[in-house]
Short mmCIF file of N, CA, C and O in Angstrom, two decimals:
data_model
loop_
_atom_site.label_atom_id
_atom_site.label_comp_id
_atom_site.label_asym_id
_atom_site.label_seq_id
_atom_site.Cartn_x
_atom_site.Cartn_y
_atom_site.Cartn_z
N UNK A 1417 245.03 109.12 249.86
CA UNK A 1417 246.96 109.99 249.86
C UNK A 1417 248.07 108.78 249.74
O UNK A 1417 248.13 107.81 250.56
N UNK A 1418 249.07 109.37 249.68
CA UNK A 1418 250.42 108.60 250.16
C UNK A 1418 250.37 108.40 250.96
O UNK A 1418 251.15 106.56 251.12
N UNK A 1419 250.50 108.48 252.34
CA UNK A 1419 250.97 108.46 253.69
C UNK A 1419 249.74 106.75 254.38
O UNK A 1419 250.18 106.05 254.45
N UNK A 1420 248.58 107.24 253.83
CA UNK A 1420 247.26 105.75 254.19
C UNK A 1420 248.01 105.07 252.82
O UNK A 1420 248.30 103.65 253.15
N UNK A 1421 248.71 105.23 251.74
CA UNK A 1421 248.80 103.67 250.76
C UNK A 1421 249.78 103.41 251.95
O UNK A 1421 250.39 101.81 251.24
N UNK A 1422 251.13 104.44 251.95
CA UNK A 1422 252.00 103.68 252.91
C UNK A 1422 251.89 102.79 253.98
O UNK A 1422 252.10 101.39 253.72
N UNK A 1423 250.82 103.09 254.64
CA UNK A 1423 250.08 101.95 255.99
C UNK A 1423 249.72 101.00 255.16
O UNK A 1423 250.16 100.18 255.93
N UNK A 1424 249.14 101.15 254.10
CA UNK A 1424 248.53 99.61 253.61
C UNK A 1424 249.35 99.09 252.95
O UNK A 1424 249.22 97.46 253.70
N UNK A 1425 250.11 99.59 252.63
CA UNK A 1425 251.25 98.47 252.26
C UNK A 1425 251.85 97.39 253.63
O UNK A 1425 252.40 96.25 253.05
N UNK A 1426 252.56 98.49 253.90
CA UNK A 1426 253.11 97.78 255.22
C UNK A 1426 252.39 96.94 256.10
O UNK A 1426 252.74 95.99 256.48
N UNK A 1427 251.29 97.12 255.95
CA UNK A 1427 249.84 96.03 256.79
C UNK A 1427 249.88 95.15 255.98
O UNK A 1427 249.56 93.54 256.39
N UNK A 1428 249.75 95.30 254.58
CA UNK A 1428 250.04 94.34 253.93
C UNK A 1428 251.01 93.30 253.83
O UNK A 1428 250.56 91.98 254.13
N UNK A 1429 252.13 93.97 253.85
CA UNK A 1429 253.88 93.14 254.05
C UNK A 1429 253.44 92.12 255.94
O UNK A 1429 253.59 91.30 255.85
N UNK A 1430 252.81 92.54 256.19
CA UNK A 1430 252.85 92.18 257.68
C UNK A 1430 251.66 90.73 257.51
O UNK A 1430 251.94 89.86 258.09
N UNK A 1431 250.93 91.33 256.96
CA UNK A 1431 249.72 89.93 256.93
C UNK A 1431 250.67 89.07 256.07
O UNK A 1431 250.32 87.90 256.43
N UNK A 1432 251.37 89.00 255.21
CA UNK A 1432 251.94 88.07 254.26
C UNK A 1432 252.98 87.61 255.43
O UNK A 1432 252.99 86.52 254.94
N UNK A 1433 253.53 87.89 256.09
CA UNK A 1433 254.28 87.49 256.75
C UNK A 1433 253.71 86.39 257.89
O UNK A 1433 253.97 85.44 258.26
N UNK A 1434 252.80 87.07 258.16
CA UNK A 1434 251.82 85.84 259.66
C UNK A 1434 251.17 84.71 258.56
O UNK A 1434 250.80 83.96 259.67
N UNK A 1435 250.73 84.78 257.21
CA UNK A 1435 250.51 83.61 256.99
C UNK A 1435 251.47 82.82 256.77
O UNK A 1435 251.04 81.63 256.51
N UNK A 1436 252.66 83.35 256.42
CA UNK A 1436 253.75 82.51 256.43
C UNK A 1436 253.39 81.80 254.87
O UNK A 1436 253.02 81.86 253.89
N UNK A 1437 254.31 80.52 254.66
CA UNK A 1437 254.44 79.76 252.84
C UNK A 1437 253.37 78.70 253.34
O UNK A 1437 253.18 77.79 254.47
N UNK A 1438 253.33 77.83 252.28
CA UNK A 1438 252.88 76.60 252.04
C UNK A 1438 254.28 75.29 252.07
O UNK A 1438 253.83 74.18 252.51
N UNK A 1439 255.19 76.05 252.38
CA UNK A 1439 256.66 74.95 251.93
C UNK A 1439 256.62 74.39 253.42
O UNK A 1439 256.38 74.92 254.51
N UNK A 1440 256.65 73.02 253.61
CA UNK A 1440 257.20 72.39 255.06
C UNK A 1440 258.22 71.91 255.18
O UNK A 1440 259.24 71.28 254.48
N UNK A 1441 258.54 72.59 256.25
CA UNK A 1441 259.58 72.42 256.85
C UNK A 1441 260.37 71.89 257.88
O UNK A 1441 259.08 71.56 258.95
N UNK A 1442 261.25 70.95 258.70
CA UNK A 1442 261.44 70.61 260.06
C UNK A 1442 261.95 71.63 260.46
O UNK A 1442 262.96 72.16 260.40
N UNK A 1443 261.44 72.08 261.50
CA UNK A 1443 261.89 73.64 262.78
C UNK A 1443 263.28 72.67 263.84
O UNK A 1443 262.55 71.42 263.68
N UNK A 1444 263.57 73.56 264.21
CA UNK A 1444 264.57 72.93 265.14
C UNK A 1444 264.06 72.21 265.90
O UNK A 1444 264.59 71.25 266.64
N UNK A 1445 262.47 72.40 266.88
CA UNK A 1445 262.10 72.26 267.82
C UNK A 1445 261.70 70.51 267.45
O UNK A 1445 261.41 69.56 268.15
N UNK A 1446 261.50 70.25 265.98
CA UNK A 1446 260.84 68.97 265.81
C UNK A 1446 261.92 67.71 265.46
O UNK A 1446 261.79 67.24 265.35
N UNK A 1447 263.09 69.04 265.38
CA UNK A 1447 263.96 67.80 264.75
C UNK A 1447 264.47 66.44 265.33
O UNK A 1447 264.70 65.52 265.07
N UNK A 1448 264.68 66.30 266.72
CA UNK A 1448 264.54 65.27 267.40
C UNK A 1448 263.39 64.25 267.67
O UNK A 1448 263.61 62.83 267.50
N UNK A 1449 262.14 64.80 266.80
CA UNK A 1449 261.35 63.71 266.85
C UNK A 1449 260.70 63.19 265.49
O UNK A 1449 260.08 62.55 265.26
N UNK A 1450 261.52 63.72 264.54
CA UNK A 1450 261.30 63.32 263.09
C UNK A 1450 261.26 61.70 262.66
O UNK A 1450 260.14 61.40 262.43
N UNK A 1451 262.16 61.48 263.18
CA UNK A 1451 262.76 60.16 262.78
C UNK A 1451 261.34 59.15 263.54
O UNK A 1451 261.23 58.37 262.73
N UNK A 1452 261.01 59.49 264.49
CA UNK A 1452 259.84 58.83 265.35
C UNK A 1452 258.48 59.27 264.29
O UNK A 1452 257.77 58.47 264.26
N UNK A 1453 258.01 60.18 263.99
CA UNK A 1453 257.13 60.71 263.39
C UNK A 1453 256.99 59.91 261.92
O UNK A 1453 255.95 60.22 261.92
N UNK A 1454 258.31 60.33 261.50
CA UNK A 1454 258.23 59.34 259.92
C UNK A 1454 258.00 58.14 259.89
O UNK A 1454 258.43 57.32 260.78
N UNK A 1455 257.51 57.38 258.38
CA UNK A 1455 258.21 56.08 258.59
C UNK A 1455 259.02 55.99 257.30
O UNK A 1455 259.26 56.63 256.85
N UNK A 1456 258.93 54.47 257.25
CA UNK A 1456 260.33 53.96 256.20
C UNK A 1456 259.98 52.73 255.96
O UNK A 1456 258.98 51.80 256.44
N UNK A 1457 259.62 51.94 255.07
CA UNK A 1457 259.72 50.15 254.73
C UNK A 1457 260.18 49.54 255.21
O UNK A 1457 261.38 49.30 255.80
N UNK A 1458 259.69 48.42 256.05
CA UNK A 1458 259.85 47.17 256.68
C UNK A 1458 259.29 46.39 255.39
O UNK A 1458 258.77 46.31 255.16
N UNK A 1459 260.03 44.93 256.34
CA UNK A 1459 259.73 43.43 255.65
C UNK A 1459 257.97 43.14 255.77
O UNK A 1459 258.51 42.94 257.22
N UNK A 1460 257.55 42.88 255.09
CA UNK A 1460 255.67 42.55 255.85
C UNK A 1460 255.71 40.95 256.03
O UNK A 1460 255.48 40.57 256.77
N UNK A 1461 257.25 40.18 255.50
CA UNK A 1461 257.22 38.73 255.83
C UNK A 1461 258.92 38.82 254.83
O UNK A 1461 258.97 39.66 254.79
N UNK A 1462 258.84 37.90 255.41
CA UNK A 1462 260.68 37.08 254.96
C UNK A 1462 260.68 37.43 253.93
O UNK A 1462 260.08 37.02 252.77
N UNK A 1463 261.77 37.95 253.51
CA UNK A 1463 262.41 38.05 252.42
C UNK A 1463 263.77 37.56 252.11
O UNK A 1463 264.72 37.97 252.78
N UNK A 1464 263.99 36.49 251.21
CA UNK A 1464 265.54 35.69 251.15
C UNK A 1464 266.29 36.30 250.50
O UNK A 1464 265.78 37.26 249.57
N UNK A 1465 267.50 36.03 250.60
CA UNK A 1465 268.77 36.46 249.48
C UNK A 1465 268.15 35.84 248.43
O UNK A 1465 268.23 35.19 248.08
N UNK A 1466 268.63 36.87 247.96
CA UNK A 1466 268.79 37.50 246.25
C UNK A 1466 266.88 36.75 245.64
O UNK A 1466 266.67 36.70 244.65
N UNK A 1467 265.99 37.37 246.76
CA UNK A 1467 264.49 37.19 246.32
C UNK A 1467 264.46 38.37 245.93
O UNK A 1467 264.67 39.49 245.97
N UNK A 1468 262.84 38.18 244.51
CA UNK A 1468 262.55 39.71 244.16
C UNK A 1468 262.03 40.61 245.46
O UNK A 1468 261.26 39.28 245.59
N UNK A 1469 262.17 41.75 245.10
CA UNK A 1469 261.35 42.57 246.64
C UNK A 1469 259.75 42.66 246.14
O UNK A 1469 259.87 43.18 244.69
N UNK A 1470 258.57 42.58 246.56
CA UNK A 1470 257.27 42.65 246.07
C UNK A 1470 256.63 43.50 246.53
O UNK A 1470 257.08 43.75 247.94
N UNK A 1471 255.85 43.72 246.13
CA UNK A 1471 254.85 45.02 247.17
C UNK A 1471 254.36 44.39 247.95
O UNK A 1471 254.19 45.19 249.22
N UNK A 1472 253.66 43.25 248.03
CA UNK A 1472 253.12 42.32 249.11
C UNK A 1472 253.85 41.98 250.50
O UNK A 1472 253.72 42.15 251.26
N UNK A 1473 255.61 42.13 249.93
CA UNK A 1473 256.41 41.94 250.97
C UNK A 1473 256.83 43.39 251.95
O UNK A 1473 257.75 43.35 252.75
N UNK A 1474 256.24 44.56 251.84
CA UNK A 1474 256.79 45.73 252.13
C UNK A 1474 255.21 46.10 252.82
O UNK A 1474 254.30 46.21 252.58
N UNK A 1475 256.16 47.03 253.98
CA UNK A 1475 254.70 47.55 254.99
C UNK A 1475 255.74 49.14 255.40
O UNK A 1475 256.92 49.11 255.65
N UNK A 1476 254.67 49.93 255.22
CA UNK A 1476 255.10 51.39 256.01
C UNK A 1476 255.14 51.25 257.71
O UNK A 1476 253.62 51.42 258.01
N UNK A 1477 256.34 50.97 258.11
CA UNK A 1477 256.01 51.62 259.41
C UNK A 1477 256.71 52.79 260.06
O UNK A 1477 257.56 53.22 259.15
N UNK A 1478 256.47 53.45 261.72
CA UNK A 1478 257.46 54.18 261.90
C UNK A 1478 258.52 53.26 263.12
O UNK A 1478 257.95 52.01 263.51
N UNK A 1479 259.89 53.32 262.94
CA UNK A 1479 260.20 54.77 262.96
C UNK A 1479 260.65 54.69 261.25
O UNK A 1479 260.94 53.78 260.96
N UNK A 1480 261.56 56.05 261.08
CA UNK A 1480 261.96 56.09 259.50
C UNK A 1480 263.57 56.12 260.03
O UNK A 1480 264.11 56.56 259.90
N UNK A 1481 263.71 54.47 260.37
CA UNK A 1481 265.57 54.36 260.11
C UNK A 1481 265.73 53.51 258.87
O UNK A 1481 266.89 53.06 258.57
N UNK A 1482 264.90 53.75 257.43
CA UNK A 1482 265.50 52.71 256.62
C UNK A 1482 264.73 53.69 254.69
O UNK A 1482 265.10 54.94 255.38
N UNK A 1483 264.77 52.87 254.09
CA UNK A 1483 264.22 53.59 252.95
C UNK A 1483 262.91 54.25 252.96
O UNK A 1483 261.92 53.43 253.58
N UNK A 1484 262.78 55.53 252.37
CA UNK A 1484 261.43 56.02 253.16
C UNK A 1484 260.42 55.97 252.20
O UNK A 1484 260.60 54.74 250.56
N UNK A 1485 259.03 55.71 252.06
CA UNK A 1485 258.22 54.86 251.70
C UNK A 1485 257.80 56.06 249.78
O UNK A 1485 257.63 55.05 249.11
N UNK A 1486 258.72 56.92 249.95
CA UNK A 1486 258.42 57.50 248.73
C UNK A 1486 259.41 56.95 247.58
O UNK A 1486 259.22 57.01 246.23
N UNK A 1487 260.55 55.85 247.94
CA UNK A 1487 261.39 55.24 246.81
C UNK A 1487 260.67 53.54 246.98
O UNK A 1487 261.48 52.54 245.97
N UNK A 1488 259.53 53.40 247.50
CA UNK A 1488 258.50 51.81 247.40
C UNK A 1488 258.80 51.47 245.80
O UNK A 1488 259.59 50.32 245.26
N UNK A 1489 258.80 52.18 244.66
CA UNK A 1489 258.50 51.82 243.43
C UNK A 1489 260.09 51.39 242.84
O UNK A 1489 260.03 51.02 241.75
N UNK A 1490 260.98 52.60 243.48
CA UNK A 1490 262.01 52.21 243.09
C UNK A 1490 262.81 50.70 243.47
O UNK A 1490 263.56 50.22 242.71
N UNK A 1491 262.26 50.15 244.84
CA UNK A 1491 262.81 48.94 244.61
C UNK A 1491 261.98 47.86 244.48
O UNK A 1491 262.81 46.57 244.53
N UNK A 1492 260.92 48.18 244.46
CA UNK A 1492 260.07 46.87 243.64
C UNK A 1492 260.51 46.02 242.25
O UNK A 1492 260.83 47.10 241.76
N UNK A 1493 260.97 45.06 242.35
CA UNK A 1493 261.36 44.14 241.38
C UNK A 1493 263.19 44.11 241.85
O UNK A 1493 263.78 43.06 240.76
N UNK A 1494 263.41 44.85 242.61
CA UNK A 1494 264.83 44.75 242.68
C UNK A 1494 265.29 43.25 243.59
O UNK A 1494 264.32 42.57 244.37
N UNK A 1495 266.08 42.68 243.88
CA UNK A 1495 266.64 41.70 244.62
C UNK A 1495 267.48 42.27 245.91
O UNK A 1495 267.96 42.98 246.34
N UNK A 1496 267.22 41.54 246.77
CA UNK A 1496 267.37 41.46 248.17
C UNK A 1496 268.91 40.93 248.24
O UNK A 1496 269.31 39.79 247.81
N UNK A 1497 269.90 41.59 249.26
CA UNK A 1497 271.14 40.87 248.84
C UNK A 1497 271.68 40.01 250.26
O UNK A 1497 272.51 39.74 250.56
N UNK A 1498 270.57 40.35 251.04
CA UNK A 1498 270.41 39.41 252.79
C UNK A 1498 269.11 38.84 252.99
O UNK A 1498 268.26 39.28 252.06
N UNK A 1499 269.50 37.88 253.45
CA UNK A 1499 267.89 37.59 254.08
C UNK A 1499 267.41 38.37 255.08
O UNK A 1499 268.01 38.94 255.94
N UNK A 1500 266.25 38.86 255.18
CA UNK A 1500 265.82 40.11 255.24
C UNK A 1500 264.12 39.38 256.43
O UNK A 1500 263.51 39.03 255.92
N UNK A 1501 264.40 39.19 257.67
CA UNK A 1501 263.39 38.83 258.51
C UNK A 1501 261.80 39.87 258.46
O UNK A 1501 261.97 41.15 258.27
N UNK A 1502 260.92 39.31 258.24
CA UNK A 1502 259.66 39.99 258.75
C UNK A 1502 259.41 40.89 260.09
O UNK A 1502 260.00 40.60 261.22
N UNK A 1503 259.38 41.86 259.60
CA UNK A 1503 259.12 43.35 260.97
C UNK A 1503 260.42 43.79 260.71
O UNK A 1503 260.82 44.92 261.23
N UNK A 1504 261.82 43.92 259.74
CA UNK A 1504 262.77 44.16 260.07
C UNK A 1504 263.17 45.75 258.81
O UNK A 1504 262.33 45.27 258.03
N UNK A 1505 263.83 46.51 259.77
CA UNK A 1505 263.86 47.59 258.59
C UNK A 1505 264.49 47.12 257.33
O UNK A 1505 265.61 46.92 257.04
N UNK A 1506 264.01 47.57 255.93
CA UNK A 1506 264.93 47.99 254.40
C UNK A 1506 265.56 49.08 254.57
O UNK A 1506 265.06 50.22 254.56
N UNK A 1507 267.24 48.68 254.42
CA UNK A 1507 268.07 50.08 253.71
C UNK A 1507 268.65 49.98 252.77
O UNK A 1507 268.69 48.74 252.40
N UNK A 1508 269.07 51.07 252.13
CA UNK A 1508 269.53 51.08 250.92
C UNK A 1508 270.47 49.67 250.45
O UNK A 1508 270.67 49.27 249.55
N UNK A 1509 271.27 49.44 251.46
CA UNK A 1509 272.31 48.74 251.19
C UNK A 1509 271.91 47.06 251.54
O UNK A 1509 272.91 46.18 251.06
N UNK A 1510 270.05 47.05 251.60
CA UNK A 1510 269.91 45.31 251.46
C UNK A 1510 269.49 45.00 249.76
O UNK A 1510 269.17 43.97 249.67
N UNK A 1511 269.61 46.23 249.61
CA UNK A 1511 269.17 46.06 247.82
C UNK A 1511 269.62 45.98 246.60
O UNK A 1511 270.87 46.83 246.56
N UNK A 1512 269.45 44.91 246.03
CA UNK A 1512 270.94 44.78 244.87
C UNK A 1512 270.54 46.12 243.53
O UNK A 1512 269.20 45.87 243.35
#
């Protein structure tokens, strides 16, 4: 009957809301710790100014203070604008 159908639809909408979505977002409570939780690219070995950046020269470490790992393919093969010491974070301004 129409009333039962209405209740079923209402409960289905409640269930959909309770399940949420597969979309990942940073909620307000996590905003302060997101930098600590994520990784960025760091120099695994010393990189000299003008040296071509190689995959072997990079390591993904926490905290996320520089270039995110998803951009690693974009910086491999580019040159360094400055001397970067092993263990130092790599930023976009360091890449030619």
